[in-house]
One Martini backbone bead per residue (centre of mass of N, CA, C, O) as a GRO file, in nm:
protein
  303
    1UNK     BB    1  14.143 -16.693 -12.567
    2UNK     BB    2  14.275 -16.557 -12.831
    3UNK     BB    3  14.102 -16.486 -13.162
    4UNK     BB    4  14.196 -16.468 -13.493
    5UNK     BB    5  14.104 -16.283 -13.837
    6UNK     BB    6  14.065 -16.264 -14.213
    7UNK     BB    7  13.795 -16.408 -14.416
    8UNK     BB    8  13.624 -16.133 -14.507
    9UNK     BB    9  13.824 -16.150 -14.720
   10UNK     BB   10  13.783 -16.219 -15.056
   11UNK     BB   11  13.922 -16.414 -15.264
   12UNK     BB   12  14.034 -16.505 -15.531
   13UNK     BB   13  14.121 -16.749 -15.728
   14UNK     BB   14  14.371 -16.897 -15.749
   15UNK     BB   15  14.576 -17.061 -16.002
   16UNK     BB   16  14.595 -17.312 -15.790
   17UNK     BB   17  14.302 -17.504 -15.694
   18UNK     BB   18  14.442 -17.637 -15.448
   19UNK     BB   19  14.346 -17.403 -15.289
   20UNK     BB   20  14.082 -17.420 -15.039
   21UNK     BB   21  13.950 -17.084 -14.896
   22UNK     BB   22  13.749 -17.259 -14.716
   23UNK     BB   23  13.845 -17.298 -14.457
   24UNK     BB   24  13.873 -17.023 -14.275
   25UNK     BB   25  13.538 -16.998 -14.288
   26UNK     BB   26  13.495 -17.291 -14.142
   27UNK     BB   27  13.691 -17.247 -13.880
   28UNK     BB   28  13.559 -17.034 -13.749
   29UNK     BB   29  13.252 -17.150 -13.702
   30UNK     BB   30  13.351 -17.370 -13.563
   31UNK     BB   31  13.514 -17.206 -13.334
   32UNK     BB   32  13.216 -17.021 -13.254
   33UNK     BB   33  13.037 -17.271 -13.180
   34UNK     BB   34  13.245 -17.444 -12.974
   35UNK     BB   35  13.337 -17.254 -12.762
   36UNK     BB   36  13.643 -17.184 -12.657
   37UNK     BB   37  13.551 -16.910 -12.616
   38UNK     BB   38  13.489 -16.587 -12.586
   39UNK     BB   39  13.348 -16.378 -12.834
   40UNK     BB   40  13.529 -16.146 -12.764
   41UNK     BB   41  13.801 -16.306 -12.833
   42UNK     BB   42  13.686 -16.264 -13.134
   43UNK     BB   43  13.886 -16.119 -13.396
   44UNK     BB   44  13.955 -15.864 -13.593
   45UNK     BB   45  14.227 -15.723 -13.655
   46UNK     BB   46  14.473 -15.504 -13.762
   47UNK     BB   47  14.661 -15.412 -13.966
   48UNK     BB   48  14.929 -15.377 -14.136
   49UNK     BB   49  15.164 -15.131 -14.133
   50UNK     BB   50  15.455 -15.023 -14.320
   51UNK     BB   51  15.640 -14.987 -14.088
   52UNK     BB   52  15.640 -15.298 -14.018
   53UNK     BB   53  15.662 -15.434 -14.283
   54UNK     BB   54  15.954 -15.262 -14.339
   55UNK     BB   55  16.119 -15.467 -14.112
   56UNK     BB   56  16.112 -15.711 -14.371
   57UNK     BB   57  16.036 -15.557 -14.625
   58UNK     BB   58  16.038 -15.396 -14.892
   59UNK     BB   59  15.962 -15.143 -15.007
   60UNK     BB   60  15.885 -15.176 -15.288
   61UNK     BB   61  15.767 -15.446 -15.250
   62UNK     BB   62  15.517 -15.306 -15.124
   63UNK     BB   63  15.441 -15.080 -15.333
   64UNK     BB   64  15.368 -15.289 -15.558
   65UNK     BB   65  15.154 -15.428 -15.393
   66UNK     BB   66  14.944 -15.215 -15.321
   67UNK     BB   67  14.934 -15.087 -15.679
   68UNK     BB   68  14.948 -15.376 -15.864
   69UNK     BB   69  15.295 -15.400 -15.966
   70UNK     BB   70  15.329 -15.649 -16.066
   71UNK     BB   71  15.464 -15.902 -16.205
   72UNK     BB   72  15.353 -16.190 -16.364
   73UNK     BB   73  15.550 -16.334 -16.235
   74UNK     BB   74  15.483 -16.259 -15.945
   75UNK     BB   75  15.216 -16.364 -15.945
   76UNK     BB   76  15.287 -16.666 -16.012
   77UNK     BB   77  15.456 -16.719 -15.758
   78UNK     BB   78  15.219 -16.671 -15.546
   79UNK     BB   79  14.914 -16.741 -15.704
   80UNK     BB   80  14.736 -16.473 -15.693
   81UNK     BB   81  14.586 -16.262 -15.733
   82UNK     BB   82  14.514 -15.945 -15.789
   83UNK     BB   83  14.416 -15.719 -15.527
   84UNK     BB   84  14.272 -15.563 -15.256
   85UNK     BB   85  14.217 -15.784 -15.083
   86UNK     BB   86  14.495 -15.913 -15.088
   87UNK     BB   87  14.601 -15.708 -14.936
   88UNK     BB   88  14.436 -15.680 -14.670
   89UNK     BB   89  14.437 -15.974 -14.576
   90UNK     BB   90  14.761 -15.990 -14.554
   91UNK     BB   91  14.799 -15.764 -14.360
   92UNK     BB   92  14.561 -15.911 -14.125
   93UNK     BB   93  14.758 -16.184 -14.119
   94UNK     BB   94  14.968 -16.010 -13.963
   95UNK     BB   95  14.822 -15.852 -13.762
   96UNK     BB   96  14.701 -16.131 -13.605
   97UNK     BB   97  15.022 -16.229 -13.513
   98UNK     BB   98  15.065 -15.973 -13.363
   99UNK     BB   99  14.843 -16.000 -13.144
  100UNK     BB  100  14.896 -16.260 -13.062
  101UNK     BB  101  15.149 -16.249 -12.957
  102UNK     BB  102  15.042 -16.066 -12.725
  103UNK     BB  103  14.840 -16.250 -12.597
  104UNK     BB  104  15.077 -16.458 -12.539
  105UNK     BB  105  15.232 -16.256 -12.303
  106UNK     BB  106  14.950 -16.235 -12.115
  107UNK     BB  107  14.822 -16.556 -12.115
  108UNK     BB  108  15.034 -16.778 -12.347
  109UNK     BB  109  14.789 -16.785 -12.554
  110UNK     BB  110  14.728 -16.808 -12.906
  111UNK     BB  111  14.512 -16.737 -13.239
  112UNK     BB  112  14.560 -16.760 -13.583
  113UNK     BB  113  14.339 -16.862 -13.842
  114UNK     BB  114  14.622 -16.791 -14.002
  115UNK     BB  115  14.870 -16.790 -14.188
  116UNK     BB  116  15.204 -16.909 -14.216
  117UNK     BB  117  15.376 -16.721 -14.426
  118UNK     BB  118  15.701 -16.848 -14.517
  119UNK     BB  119  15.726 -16.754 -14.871
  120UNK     BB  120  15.835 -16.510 -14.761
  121UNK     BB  121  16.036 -16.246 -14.915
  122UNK     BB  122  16.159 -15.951 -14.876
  123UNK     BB  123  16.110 -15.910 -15.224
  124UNK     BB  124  15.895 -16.181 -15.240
  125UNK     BB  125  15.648 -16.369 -15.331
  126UNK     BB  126  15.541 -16.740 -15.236
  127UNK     BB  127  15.366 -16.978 -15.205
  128UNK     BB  128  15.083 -16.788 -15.116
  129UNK     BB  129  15.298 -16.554 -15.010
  130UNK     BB  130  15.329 -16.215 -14.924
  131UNK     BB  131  15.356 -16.211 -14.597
  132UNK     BB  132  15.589 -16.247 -14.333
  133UNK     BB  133  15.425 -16.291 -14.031
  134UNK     BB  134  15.620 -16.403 -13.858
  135UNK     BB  135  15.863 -16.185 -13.882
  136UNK     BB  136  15.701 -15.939 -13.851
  137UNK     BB  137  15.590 -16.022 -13.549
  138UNK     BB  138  15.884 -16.027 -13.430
  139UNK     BB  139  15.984 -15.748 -13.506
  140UNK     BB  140  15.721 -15.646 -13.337
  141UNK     BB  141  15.824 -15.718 -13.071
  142UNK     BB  142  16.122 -15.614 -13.078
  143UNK     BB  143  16.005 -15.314 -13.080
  144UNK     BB  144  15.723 -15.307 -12.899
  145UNK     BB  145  15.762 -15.510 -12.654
  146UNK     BB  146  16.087 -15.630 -12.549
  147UNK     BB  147  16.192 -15.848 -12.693
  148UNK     BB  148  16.416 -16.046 -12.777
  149UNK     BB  149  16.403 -16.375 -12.800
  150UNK     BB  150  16.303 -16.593 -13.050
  151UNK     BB  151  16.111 -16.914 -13.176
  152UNK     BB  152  16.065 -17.085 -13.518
  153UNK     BB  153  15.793 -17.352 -13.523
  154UNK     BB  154  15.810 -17.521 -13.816
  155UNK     BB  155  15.534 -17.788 -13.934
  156UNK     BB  156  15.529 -17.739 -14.190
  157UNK     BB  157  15.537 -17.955 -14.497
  158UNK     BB  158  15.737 -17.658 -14.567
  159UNK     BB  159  15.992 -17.468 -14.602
  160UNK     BB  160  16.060 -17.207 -14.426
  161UNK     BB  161  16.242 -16.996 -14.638
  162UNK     BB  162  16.175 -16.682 -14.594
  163UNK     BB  163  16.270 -16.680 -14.308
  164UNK     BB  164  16.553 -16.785 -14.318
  165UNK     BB  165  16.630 -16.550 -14.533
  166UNK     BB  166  16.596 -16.298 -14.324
  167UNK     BB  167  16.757 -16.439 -14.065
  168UNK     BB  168  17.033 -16.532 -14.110
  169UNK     BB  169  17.178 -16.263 -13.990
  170UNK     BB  170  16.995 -16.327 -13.676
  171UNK     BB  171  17.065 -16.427 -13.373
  172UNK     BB  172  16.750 -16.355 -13.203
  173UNK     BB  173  16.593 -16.560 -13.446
  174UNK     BB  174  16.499 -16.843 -13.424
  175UNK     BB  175  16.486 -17.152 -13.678
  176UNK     BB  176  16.243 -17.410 -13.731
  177UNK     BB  177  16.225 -17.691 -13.960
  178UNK     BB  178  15.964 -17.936 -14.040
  179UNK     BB  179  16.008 -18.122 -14.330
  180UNK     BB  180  16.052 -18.216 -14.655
  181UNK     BB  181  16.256 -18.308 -14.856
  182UNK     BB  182  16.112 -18.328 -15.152
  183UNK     BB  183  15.986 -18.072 -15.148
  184UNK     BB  184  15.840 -17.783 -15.121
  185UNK     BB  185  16.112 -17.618 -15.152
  186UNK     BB  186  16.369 -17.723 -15.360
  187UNK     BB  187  16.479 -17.475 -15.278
  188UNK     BB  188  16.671 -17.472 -14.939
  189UNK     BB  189  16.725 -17.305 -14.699
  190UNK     BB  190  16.877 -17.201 -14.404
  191UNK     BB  191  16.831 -17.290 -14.092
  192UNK     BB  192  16.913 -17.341 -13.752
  193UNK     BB  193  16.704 -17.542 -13.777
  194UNK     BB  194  16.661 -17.906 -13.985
  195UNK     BB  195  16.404 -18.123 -14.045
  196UNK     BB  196  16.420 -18.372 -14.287
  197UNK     BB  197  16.166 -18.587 -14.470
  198UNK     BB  198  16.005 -18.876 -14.605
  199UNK     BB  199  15.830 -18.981 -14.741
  200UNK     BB  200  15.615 -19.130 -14.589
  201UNK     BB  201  15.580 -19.011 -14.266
  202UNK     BB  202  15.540 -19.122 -13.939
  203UNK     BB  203  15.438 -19.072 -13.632
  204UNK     BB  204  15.660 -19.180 -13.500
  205UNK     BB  205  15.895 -19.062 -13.647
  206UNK     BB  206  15.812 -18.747 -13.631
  207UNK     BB  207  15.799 -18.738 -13.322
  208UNK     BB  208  16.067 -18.775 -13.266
  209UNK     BB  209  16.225 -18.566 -13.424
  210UNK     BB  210  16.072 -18.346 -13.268
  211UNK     BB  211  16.163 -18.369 -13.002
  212UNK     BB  212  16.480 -18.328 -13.101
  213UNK     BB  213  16.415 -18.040 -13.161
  214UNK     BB  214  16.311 -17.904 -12.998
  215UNK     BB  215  16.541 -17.930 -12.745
  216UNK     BB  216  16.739 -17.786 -12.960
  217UNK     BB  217  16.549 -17.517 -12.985
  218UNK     BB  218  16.539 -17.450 -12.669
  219UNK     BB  219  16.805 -17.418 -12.602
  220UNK     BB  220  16.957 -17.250 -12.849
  221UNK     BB  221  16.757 -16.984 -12.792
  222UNK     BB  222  16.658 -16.853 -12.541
  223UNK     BB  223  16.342 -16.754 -12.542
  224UNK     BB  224  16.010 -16.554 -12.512
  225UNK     BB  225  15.897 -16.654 -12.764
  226UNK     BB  226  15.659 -16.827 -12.985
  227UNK     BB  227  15.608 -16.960 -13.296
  228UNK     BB  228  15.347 -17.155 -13.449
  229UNK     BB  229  15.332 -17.375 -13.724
  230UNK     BB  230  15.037 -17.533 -13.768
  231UNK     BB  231  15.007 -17.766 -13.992
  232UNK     BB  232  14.798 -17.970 -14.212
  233UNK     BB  233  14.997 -18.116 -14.440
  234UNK     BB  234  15.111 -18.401 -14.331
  235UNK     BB  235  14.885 -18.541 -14.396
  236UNK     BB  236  14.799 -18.794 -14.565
  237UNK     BB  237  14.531 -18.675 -14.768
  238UNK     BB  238  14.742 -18.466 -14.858
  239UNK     BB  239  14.820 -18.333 -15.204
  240UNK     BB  240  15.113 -18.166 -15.103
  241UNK     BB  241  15.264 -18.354 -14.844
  242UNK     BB  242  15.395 -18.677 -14.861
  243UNK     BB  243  15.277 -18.779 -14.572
  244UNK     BB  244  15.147 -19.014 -14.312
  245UNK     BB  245  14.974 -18.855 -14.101
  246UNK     BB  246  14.758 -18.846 -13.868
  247UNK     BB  247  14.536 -18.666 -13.677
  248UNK     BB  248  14.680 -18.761 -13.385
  249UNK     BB  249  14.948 -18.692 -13.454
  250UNK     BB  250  14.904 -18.398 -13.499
  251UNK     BB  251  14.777 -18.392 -13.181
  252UNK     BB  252  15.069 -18.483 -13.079
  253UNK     BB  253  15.230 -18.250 -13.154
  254UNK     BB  254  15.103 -18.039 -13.064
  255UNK     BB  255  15.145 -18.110 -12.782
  256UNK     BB  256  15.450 -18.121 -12.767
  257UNK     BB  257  15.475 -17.804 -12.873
  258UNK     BB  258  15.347 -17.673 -12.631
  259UNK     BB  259  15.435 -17.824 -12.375
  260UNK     BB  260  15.739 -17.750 -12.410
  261UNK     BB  261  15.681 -17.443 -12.429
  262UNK     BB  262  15.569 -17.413 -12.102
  263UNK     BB  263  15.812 -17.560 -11.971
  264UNK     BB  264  16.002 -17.314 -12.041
  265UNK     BB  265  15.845 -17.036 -12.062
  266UNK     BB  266  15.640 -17.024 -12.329
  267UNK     BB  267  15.498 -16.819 -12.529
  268UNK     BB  268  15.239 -16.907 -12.776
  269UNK     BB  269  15.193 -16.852 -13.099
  270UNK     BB  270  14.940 -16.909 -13.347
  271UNK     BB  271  14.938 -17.098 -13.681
  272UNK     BB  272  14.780 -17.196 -13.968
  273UNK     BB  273  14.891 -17.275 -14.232
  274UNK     BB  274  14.875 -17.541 -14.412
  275UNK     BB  275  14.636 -17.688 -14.615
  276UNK     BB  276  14.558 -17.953 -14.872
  277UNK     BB  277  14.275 -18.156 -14.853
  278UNK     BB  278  14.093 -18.319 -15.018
  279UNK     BB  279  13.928 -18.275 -14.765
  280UNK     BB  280  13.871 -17.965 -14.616
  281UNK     BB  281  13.749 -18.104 -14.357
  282UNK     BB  282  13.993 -18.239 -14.253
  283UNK     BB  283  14.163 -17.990 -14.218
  284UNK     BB  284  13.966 -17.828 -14.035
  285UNK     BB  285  14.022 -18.023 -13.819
  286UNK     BB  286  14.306 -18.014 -13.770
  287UNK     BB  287  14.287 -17.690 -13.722
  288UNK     BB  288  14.077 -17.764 -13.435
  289UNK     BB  289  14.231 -17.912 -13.274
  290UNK     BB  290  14.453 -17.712 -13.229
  291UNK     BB  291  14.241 -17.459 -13.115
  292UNK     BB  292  14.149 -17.695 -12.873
  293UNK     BB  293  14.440 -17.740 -12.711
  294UNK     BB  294  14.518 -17.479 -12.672
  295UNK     BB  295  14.250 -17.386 -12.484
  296UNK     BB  296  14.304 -17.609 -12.269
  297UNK     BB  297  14.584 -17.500 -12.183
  298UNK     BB  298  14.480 -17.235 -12.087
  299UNK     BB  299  14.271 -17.328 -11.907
  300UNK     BB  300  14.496 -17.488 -11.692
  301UNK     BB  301  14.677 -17.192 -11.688
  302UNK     BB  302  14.444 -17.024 -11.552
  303UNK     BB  303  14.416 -17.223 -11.262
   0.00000   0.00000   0.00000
């Protein structure tokens, strides 16, 4: 199974302290400690370059982002100050979503171990999320590998708003988010299918509603490959997250939405988007279990 990375450009600390950068430095080495994969499968992607980035955002937003021409506001928006790191990172970790999309075409999975940043709209980032990479790479697939139509699986514990309103008037890449319903984004964009759920949802509640979600979500998009947005933000310890799923239940969810899209004959690249661990040791388990069930999965596939 292919694994991809982009954690060795060191972004400066978000102006939100909350936000871990150390998990995804931390997830590569568990995971190459670990040997899911062979070593020669680990690798850093290239870069996303403009003209892909510019099938979803605008020139202007992207010329702005690269140039550091951001407004103060448009900075604290993101959360991020700006730098050239931050730039290349961003570009680096839509790229890593586009192999992780072509590698799970020829293989049925893979996995970036960054992504999932979904509160990116066409002309502004926001909530950590500078390029949304789910987009970007729906639409470098369907222009450059002949995808026709795709389905995003977004169970971050915050409505994918970004992917929503790129996607609102394209019928060929369905959005599907299960999140809270009192979280951020205050303000919730329409997905194709939205499961908003109360604060404190529990195991066996999320897995009934994501069941019930996804049965319909991948009947009415008809798609040819998933991107699966895997938070590790529901767990019940996350600072940001209000819901209260154990390491376990978040395990049954993997497990849930990978074997419904295999049973369907979905191949599925995966991203880990968000993760706010009081310990981000929990964070970093959450996102390595789902790399780990990822990897199993893949290997039972390939006998």
């Amino acid at each position: 199974m292919h694994i991809y990375y982009s954690d060795t450009f060191v972004l400066p600390l978000p102006t939100d302290h909350r936000f871990p950068m150390s998990k995804y430095a931390l997830l590569r080495q568990r995971v190459t400690t670990a040997e899911l994969t062979p070593l020669e499968k680990i690798s850093m992607p290239p870069a996303a370059n403009d003209e892909t980035l510019t099938r979803v955002h605008s020139a202007d937003y992207l010329s702005r982002v690269q140039h550091g021409q951001l407004t103060r506001q448009e900075v604290r928006r993101i959360g991020f100050p700006w730098s050239y790191e931050m730039v290349e990172r961003s570009r680096r970790s839509s790229g890593a979503t586009i192999e992780a999309c072509r590698a799970a075409l020829n293989d049925g999975l893979a996995v970036n171990l960054a992504g999932g940043t979904h509160h990116a709209f066409r002309e502004h980032g926001e909530g950590y999320c500078v390029f949304n990479d789910s987009a970007v790479a729906a639409r470098a697939m369907q222009h450059e590998e002949g995808v026709r139509r795709i389905v995003i699986i977004d169970c971050d514990v915050h409505q994918g708003n970004g992917t929503a309103a790129i996607f609102a008037d394209n019928p060929t890449i369905f959005t599907f988010s299960i999140h809270g319903a009192r979280n951020y984004p205050f303000r919730k964009e329409q997905s194709d299918l939205d499961i908003a759920l109360e604060d404190g949802t529990n195991d066996d509640i999320y897995l009934e509603a994501l069941q019930q979600g996804l049965r319909q979500a991948l009947e009415q998009s008809h798609a040819d490959l998933a991107i699966y947005l895997a938070g590790a933000d529901p767990y019940i310890d996350d600072k940001l997250g209000r819901m209260a799923l154990t390491k376990h239940g978040l395990a049954e969810r993997d497990q849930l939405v990978l074997c419904n899209c295999h049973a369907a004959g979905l191949p599925v690249a995966i991203t880990m988007a968000g993760g706010y661990g009081r310990n981000v040791h929990d964070t970093v388990d959450i996102h390595f279990q789902t790399v780990r069930i990822a990897a199993k999965l893949q290997g039972s596939m390939a006998h």
